[in-house]
Short mmCIF file of C-alpha atoms in Angstrom, two decimals:
data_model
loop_
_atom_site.label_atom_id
_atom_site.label_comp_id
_atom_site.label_asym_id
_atom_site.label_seq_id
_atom_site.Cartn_x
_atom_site.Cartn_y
_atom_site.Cartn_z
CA UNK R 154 54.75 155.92 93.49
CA UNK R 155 58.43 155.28 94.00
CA UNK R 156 60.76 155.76 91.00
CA UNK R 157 63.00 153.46 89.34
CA UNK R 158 66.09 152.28 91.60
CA UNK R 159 64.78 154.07 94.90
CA UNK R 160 63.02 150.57 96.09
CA UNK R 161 65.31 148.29 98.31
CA UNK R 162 64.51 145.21 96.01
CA UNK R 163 65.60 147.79 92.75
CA UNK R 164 68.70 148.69 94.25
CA UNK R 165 69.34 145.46 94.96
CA UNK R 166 68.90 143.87 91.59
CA UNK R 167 70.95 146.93 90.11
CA UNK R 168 73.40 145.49 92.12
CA UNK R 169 73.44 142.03 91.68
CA UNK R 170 73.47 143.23 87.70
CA UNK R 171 76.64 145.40 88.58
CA UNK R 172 78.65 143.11 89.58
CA UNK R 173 80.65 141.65 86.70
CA UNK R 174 80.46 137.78 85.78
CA UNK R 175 84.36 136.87 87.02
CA UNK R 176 83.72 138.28 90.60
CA UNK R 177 80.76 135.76 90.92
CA UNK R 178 83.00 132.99 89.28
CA UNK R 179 86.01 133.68 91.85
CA UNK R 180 83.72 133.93 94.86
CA UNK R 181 81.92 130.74 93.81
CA UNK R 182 85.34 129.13 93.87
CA UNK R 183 86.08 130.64 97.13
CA UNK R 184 82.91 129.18 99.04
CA UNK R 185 83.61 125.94 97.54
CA UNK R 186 87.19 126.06 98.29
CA UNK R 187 87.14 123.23 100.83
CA UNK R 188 85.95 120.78 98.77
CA UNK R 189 88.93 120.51 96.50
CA UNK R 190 92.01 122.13 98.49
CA UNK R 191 93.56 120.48 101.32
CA UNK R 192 94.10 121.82 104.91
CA UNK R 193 97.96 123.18 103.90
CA UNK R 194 96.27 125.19 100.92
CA UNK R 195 93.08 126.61 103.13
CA UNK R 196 95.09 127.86 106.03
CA UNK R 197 98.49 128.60 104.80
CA UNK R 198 97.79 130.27 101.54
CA UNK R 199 93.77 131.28 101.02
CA UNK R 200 93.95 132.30 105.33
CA UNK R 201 97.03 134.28 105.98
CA UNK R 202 96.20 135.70 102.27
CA UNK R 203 92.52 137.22 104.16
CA UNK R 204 93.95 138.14 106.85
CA UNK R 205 97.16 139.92 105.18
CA UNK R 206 94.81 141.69 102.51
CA UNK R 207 92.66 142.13 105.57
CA UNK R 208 95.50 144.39 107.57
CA UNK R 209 96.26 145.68 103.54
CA UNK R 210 92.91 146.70 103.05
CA UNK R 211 93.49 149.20 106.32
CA UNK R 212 96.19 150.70 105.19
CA UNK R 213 94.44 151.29 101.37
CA UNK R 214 91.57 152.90 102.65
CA UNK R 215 93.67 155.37 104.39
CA UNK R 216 96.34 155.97 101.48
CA UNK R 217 94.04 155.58 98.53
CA UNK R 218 90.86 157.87 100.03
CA UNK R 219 92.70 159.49 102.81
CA UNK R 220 95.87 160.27 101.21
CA UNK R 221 98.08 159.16 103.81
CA UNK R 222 100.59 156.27 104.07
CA UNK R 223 100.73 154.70 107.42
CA UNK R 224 103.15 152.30 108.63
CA UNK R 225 101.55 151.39 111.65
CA UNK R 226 99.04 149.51 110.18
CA UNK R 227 100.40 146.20 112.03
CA UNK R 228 101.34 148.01 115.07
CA UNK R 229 97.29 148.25 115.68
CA UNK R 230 96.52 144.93 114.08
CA UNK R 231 99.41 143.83 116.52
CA UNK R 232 97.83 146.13 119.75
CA UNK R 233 94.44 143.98 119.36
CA UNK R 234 96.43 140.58 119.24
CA UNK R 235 98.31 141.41 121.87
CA UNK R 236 95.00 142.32 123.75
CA UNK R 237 93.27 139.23 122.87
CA UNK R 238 96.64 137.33 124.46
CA UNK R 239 96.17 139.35 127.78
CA UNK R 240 91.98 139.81 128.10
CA UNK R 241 91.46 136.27 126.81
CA UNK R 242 92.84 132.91 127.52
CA UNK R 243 96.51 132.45 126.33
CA UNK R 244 98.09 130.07 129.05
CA UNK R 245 99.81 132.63 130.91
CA UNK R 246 99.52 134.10 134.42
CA UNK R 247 98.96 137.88 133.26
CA UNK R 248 95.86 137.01 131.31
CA UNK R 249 92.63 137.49 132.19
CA UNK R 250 90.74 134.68 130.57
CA UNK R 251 87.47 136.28 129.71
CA UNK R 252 84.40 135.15 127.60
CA UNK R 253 84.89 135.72 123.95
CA UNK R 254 82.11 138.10 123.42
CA UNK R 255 84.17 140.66 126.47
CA UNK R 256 87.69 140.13 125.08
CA UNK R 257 87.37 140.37 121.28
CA UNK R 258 84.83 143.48 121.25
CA UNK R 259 87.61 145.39 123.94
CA UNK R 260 90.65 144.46 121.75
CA UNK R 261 89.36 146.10 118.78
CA UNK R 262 88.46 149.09 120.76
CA UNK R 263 91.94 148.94 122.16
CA UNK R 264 93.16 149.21 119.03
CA UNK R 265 90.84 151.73 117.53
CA UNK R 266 92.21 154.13 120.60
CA UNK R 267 95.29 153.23 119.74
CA UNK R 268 94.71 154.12 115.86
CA UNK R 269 93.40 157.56 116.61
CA UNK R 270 96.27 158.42 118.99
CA UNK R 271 98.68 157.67 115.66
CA UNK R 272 96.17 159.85 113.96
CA UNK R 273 95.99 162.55 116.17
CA UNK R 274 99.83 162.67 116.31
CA UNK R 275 100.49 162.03 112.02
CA UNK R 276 97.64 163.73 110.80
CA UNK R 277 99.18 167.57 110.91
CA UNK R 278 102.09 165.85 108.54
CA UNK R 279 102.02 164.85 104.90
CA UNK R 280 104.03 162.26 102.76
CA UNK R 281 107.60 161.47 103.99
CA UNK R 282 107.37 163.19 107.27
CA UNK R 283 103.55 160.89 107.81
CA UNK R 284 105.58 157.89 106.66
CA UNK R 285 108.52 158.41 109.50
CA UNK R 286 106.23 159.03 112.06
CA UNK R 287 104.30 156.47 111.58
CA UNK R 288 106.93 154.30 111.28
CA UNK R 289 109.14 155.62 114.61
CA UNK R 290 105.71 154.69 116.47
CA UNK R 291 105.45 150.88 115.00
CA UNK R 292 109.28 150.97 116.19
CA UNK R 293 108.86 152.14 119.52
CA UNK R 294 105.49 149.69 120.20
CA UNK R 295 108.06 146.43 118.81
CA UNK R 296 110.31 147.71 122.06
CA UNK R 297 107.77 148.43 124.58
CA UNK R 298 106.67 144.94 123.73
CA UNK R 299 110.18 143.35 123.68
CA UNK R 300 111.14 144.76 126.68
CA UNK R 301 108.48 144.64 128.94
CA UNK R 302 108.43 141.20 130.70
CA UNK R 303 105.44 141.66 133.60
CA UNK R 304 102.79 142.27 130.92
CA UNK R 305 103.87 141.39 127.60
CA UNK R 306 106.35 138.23 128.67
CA UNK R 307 109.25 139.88 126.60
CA UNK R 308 110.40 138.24 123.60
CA UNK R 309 108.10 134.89 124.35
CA UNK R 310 105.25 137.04 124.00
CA UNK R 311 102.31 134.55 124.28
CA UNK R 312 102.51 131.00 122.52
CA UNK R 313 99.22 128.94 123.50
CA UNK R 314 96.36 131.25 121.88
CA UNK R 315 93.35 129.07 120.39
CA UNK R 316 90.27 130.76 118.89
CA UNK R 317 86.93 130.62 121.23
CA UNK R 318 84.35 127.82 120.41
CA UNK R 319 81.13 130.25 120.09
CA UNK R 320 77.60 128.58 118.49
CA UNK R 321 79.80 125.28 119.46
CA UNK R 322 81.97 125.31 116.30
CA UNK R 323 85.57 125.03 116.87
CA UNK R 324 87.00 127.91 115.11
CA UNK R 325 90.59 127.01 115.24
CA UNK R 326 89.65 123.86 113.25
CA UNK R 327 91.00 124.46 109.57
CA UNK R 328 87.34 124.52 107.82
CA UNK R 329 85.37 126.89 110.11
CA UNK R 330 88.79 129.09 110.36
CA UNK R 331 89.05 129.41 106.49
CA UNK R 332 85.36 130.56 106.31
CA UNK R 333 85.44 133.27 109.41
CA UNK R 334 88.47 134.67 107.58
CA UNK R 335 86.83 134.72 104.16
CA UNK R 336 84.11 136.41 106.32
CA UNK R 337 85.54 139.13 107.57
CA UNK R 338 87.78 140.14 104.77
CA UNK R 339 84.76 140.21 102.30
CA UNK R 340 82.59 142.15 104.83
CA UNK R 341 85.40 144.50 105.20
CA UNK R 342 85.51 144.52 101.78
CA UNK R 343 81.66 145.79 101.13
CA UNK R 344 82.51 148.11 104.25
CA UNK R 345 85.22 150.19 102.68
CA UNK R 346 83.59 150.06 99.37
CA UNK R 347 80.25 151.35 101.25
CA UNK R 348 81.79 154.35 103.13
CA UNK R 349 83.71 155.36 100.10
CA UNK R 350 80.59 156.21 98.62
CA UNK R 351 79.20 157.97 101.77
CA UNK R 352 79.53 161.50 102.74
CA UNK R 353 82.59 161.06 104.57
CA UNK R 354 83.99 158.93 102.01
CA UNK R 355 83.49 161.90 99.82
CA UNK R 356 84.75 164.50 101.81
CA UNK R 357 87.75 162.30 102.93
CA UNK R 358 88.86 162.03 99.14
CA UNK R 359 88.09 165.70 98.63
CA UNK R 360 90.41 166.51 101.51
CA UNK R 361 93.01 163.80 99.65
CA UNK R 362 92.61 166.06 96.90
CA UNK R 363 92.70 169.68 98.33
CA UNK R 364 93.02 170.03 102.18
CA UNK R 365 93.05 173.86 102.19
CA UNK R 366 89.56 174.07 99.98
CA UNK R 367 88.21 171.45 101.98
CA UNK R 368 88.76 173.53 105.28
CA UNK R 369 87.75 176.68 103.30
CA UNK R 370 84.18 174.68 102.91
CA UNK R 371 83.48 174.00 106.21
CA UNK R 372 84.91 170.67 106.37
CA UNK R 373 86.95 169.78 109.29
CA UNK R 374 90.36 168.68 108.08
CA UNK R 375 91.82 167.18 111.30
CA UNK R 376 88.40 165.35 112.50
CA UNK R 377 87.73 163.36 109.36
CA UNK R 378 91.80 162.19 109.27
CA UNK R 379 91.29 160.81 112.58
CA UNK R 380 88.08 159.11 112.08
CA UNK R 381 89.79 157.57 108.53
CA UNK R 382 92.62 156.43 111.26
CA UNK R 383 89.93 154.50 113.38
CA UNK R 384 88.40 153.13 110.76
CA UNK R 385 91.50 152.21 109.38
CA UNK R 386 91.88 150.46 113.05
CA UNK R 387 89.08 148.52 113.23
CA UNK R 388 89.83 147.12 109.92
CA UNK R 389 93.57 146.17 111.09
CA UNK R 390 91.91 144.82 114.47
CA UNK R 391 89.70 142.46 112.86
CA UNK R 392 92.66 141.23 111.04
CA UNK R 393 94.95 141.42 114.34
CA UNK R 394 92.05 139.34 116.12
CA UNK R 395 92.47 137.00 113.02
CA UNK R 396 96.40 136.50 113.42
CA UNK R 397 97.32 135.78 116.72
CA UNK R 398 94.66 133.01 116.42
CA UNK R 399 96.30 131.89 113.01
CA UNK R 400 99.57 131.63 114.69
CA UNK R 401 98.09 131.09 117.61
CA UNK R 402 100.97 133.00 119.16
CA UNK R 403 101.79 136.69 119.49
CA UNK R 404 105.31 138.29 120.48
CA UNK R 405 107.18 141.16 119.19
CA UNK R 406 108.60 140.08 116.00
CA UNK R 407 104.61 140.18 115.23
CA UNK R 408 104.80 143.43 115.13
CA UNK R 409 108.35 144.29 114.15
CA UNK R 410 109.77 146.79 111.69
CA UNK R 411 109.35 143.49 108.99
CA UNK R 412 105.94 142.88 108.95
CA UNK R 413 104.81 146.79 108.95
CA UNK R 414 107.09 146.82 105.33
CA UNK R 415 105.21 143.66 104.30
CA UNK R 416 101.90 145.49 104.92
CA UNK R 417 103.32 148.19 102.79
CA UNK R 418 104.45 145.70 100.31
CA UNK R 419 101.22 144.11 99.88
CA UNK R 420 98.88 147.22 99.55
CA UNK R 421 101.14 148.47 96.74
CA UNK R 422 101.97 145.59 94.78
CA UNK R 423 98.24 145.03 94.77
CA UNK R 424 96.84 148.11 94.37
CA UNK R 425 95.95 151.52 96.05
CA UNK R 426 93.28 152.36 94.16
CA UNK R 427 90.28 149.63 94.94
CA UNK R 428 89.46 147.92 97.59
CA UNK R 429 89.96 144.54 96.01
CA UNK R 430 93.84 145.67 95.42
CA UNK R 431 95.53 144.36 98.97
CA UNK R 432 93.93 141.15 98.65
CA UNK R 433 95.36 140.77 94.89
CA UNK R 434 98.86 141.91 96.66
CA UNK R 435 97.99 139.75 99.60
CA UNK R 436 97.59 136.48 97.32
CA UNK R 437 100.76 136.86 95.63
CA UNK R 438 102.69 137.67 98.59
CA UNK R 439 101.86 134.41 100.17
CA UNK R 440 102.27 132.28 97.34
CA UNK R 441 105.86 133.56 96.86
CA UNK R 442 106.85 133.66 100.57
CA UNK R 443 105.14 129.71 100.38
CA UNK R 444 106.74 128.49 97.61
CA UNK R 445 110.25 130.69 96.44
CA UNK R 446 111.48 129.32 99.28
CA UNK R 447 111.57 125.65 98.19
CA UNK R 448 112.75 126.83 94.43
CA UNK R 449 115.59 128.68 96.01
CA UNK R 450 116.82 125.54 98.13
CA UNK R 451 116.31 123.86 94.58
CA UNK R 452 118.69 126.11 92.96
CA UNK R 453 120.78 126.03 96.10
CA UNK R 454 120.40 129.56 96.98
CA UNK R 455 119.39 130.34 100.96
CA UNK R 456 115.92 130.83 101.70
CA UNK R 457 117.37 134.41 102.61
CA UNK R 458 116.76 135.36 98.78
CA UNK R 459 113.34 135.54 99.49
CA UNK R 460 113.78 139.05 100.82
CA UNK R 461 115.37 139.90 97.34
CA UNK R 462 112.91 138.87 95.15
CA UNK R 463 110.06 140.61 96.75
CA UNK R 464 112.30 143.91 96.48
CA UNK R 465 112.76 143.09 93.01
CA UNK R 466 109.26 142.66 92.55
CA UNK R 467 108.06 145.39 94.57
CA UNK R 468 110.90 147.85 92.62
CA UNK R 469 109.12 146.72 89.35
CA UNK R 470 105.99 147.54 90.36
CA UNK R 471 106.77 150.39 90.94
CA UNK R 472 108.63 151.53 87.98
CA UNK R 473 106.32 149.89 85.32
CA UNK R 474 103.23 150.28 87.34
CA UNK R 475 102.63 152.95 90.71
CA UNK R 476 98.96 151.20 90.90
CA UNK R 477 100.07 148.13 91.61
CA UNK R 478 98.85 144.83 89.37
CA UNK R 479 95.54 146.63 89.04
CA UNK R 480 97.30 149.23 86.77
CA UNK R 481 99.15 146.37 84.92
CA UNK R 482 95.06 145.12 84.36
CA UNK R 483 93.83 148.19 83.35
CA UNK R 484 96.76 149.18 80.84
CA UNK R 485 96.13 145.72 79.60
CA UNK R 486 92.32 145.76 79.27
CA UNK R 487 92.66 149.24 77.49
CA UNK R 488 95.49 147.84 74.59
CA UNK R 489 92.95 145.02 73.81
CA UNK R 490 89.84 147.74 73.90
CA UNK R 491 92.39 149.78 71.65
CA UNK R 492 93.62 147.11 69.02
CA UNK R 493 89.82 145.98 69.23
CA UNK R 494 88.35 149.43 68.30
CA UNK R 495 91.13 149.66 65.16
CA UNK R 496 89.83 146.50 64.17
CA UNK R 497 86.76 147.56 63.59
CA UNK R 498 87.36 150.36 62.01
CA UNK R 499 89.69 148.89 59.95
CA UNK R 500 87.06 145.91 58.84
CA UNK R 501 84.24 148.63 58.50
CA UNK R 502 83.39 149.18 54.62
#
């Protein structure tokens, strides 16, 4: 006789009760997001939001379990756009215009090689010294691509990329796009949550923690950095796949020193901590790049202030708050569990 919670069915319902009433409300408003937004609001805010939290989400499950902050999260996001541009069809000579289910399975993998290289190379370093390497390698990938005009096209980089039309849905069509990218960035969602929670999830934090006792253990310091790096890849692929479809263009300012920061930007100002953090980060990133701009030109500033503000913001996070707006929501939920308790005890005869 099995015991309580060891069924599939009781694990199942423990979960379901888990999961707290405002998740359920926000992903009910999610699925039923096309029925009240328009096209602008699917792709250009609730879209590039998944797919930025997406290529977020990478980068927190390596700093927030794994201890180390890359900034080449994009670079491999980039590295499996790029390969979708030359494996798949993209209007250009150089590509090799092959079925879906070839081209997008071998871009990820390109990029998951390409993750563990940067792993293999970073993972001997810690903090500032991970940070530059990381960041010298997202440098020198903008230039390879920049300057190399028989593969990459240079600067044009590739400009007529459509998603495939698999199961015959069109998936660059604004509907079916807005629910593959809610897709994937709640399945990568449940899959960092889920190998958190595994052995190597474990082990990875306890090597966060204390690298030397770790190794003292048993545990293979070097080997499970890596693997965090692939995973970390894959995750970034999906969402690489995901852009250059998007913008159905890829080039080197893809991948340029300014959209590794906003990676960084977005992971932090959301959260390192949980999962759900880049996509919190992701959310309000978009919104402000959408719409500052148009209260700027209101105010007569340039749209240039943009930049400014999200340093300002990013600076006050922080300052006020290193976990990002989950910290802000956690300080806040335990003042009102606080002022809550001491009015209790105060009312109590």
């Amino acid at each position: 006789m099995s015991t309580t919670g060891n069924t599939p069915t009781e694990r199942l319902e423990a979960w379901f009760k888990s999961v707290h009433p405002a998740a359920w409300c926000v992903g009910a408003a999610l699925v039923l997001a096309p029925t009240y937004s328009s096209d602008f609001i699917l792709t250009q805010i609730f879209c590039w939001a998944f797919i930025l939290g997406t290529i977020g989400l990478s980068l927190m499950f390596l700093a927030g379990y794994g201890g180390m902050v890359s900034l080449a999260q994009m670079t491999t996001a980039g590295a499996a756009g790029y390969a979708v541009a030359l494996l798949g069809p993209s209007g250009s000579a150089v590509s090799l215009a092959l079925s879906a289910w070839i081209y997008i399975p071998l871009s990820i993998i390109c990029a998951m090689v390409l993750g563990m290289v940067v792993g293999a190379v970073s993972v001997r370093t810690q903090g500032i010294y991970t940070v530059m390497i990381t960041l010298a390698i997202s440098a020198a990938f903008f230039y390879f691509t920049s300057q190399n005009q028989e593969v990459f096209n240079g600067s044009r980089g590739f400009n007529a990329i459509t998603a495939p039309k698999v199961f015959g849905v069109d998936w660059q069509s604004s509907i079916p796009f807005y629910y593959l990218s809610l897709c994937i960035a709640f399945l990568t969602f449940l899959l960092v949550t889920y190998v958190s929670r595994t052995p190597f999830g474990l082990a990875l934090q306890g090597i966060r923690d204390n690298p030397r006792r770790m190794g003292s253990l048993g545990f293979n310091v070097t080997a499970h950095r890596v693997l965090a790096y692939a995973m970390s890849a894959f995750i970034a692929a999906l969402g690489g796949v995901l852009l250059v479809w998007f913008n159905r263009q890829i080039s080197p300012g893809t991948v340029a020193i300014g959209p590794a920061i906003d990676i960084l930007v977005v992971a932090v100002v959301g959260g390192l901590t949980l999962p759900i953090g880049p996509f919190i980060g992701a959310f309000i990133f978009v919104l402000l790049r959408t719409f500052a701009l148009d209260i700027f030109q209101a105010f007569g500033f340039t749209s240039m202030r943009f930049n400014l503000l999200v340093g300002l913001g990013f600076l006050a996070i922080v300052m006020f708050s290193p976990d990002g707006v989950l910290g802000l929501w956690k300080r806040w939920r335990h003042l009102i569990d606080r002022r809550t308790l001491s009015g209790l005890q105060e009312t109590k005869p």
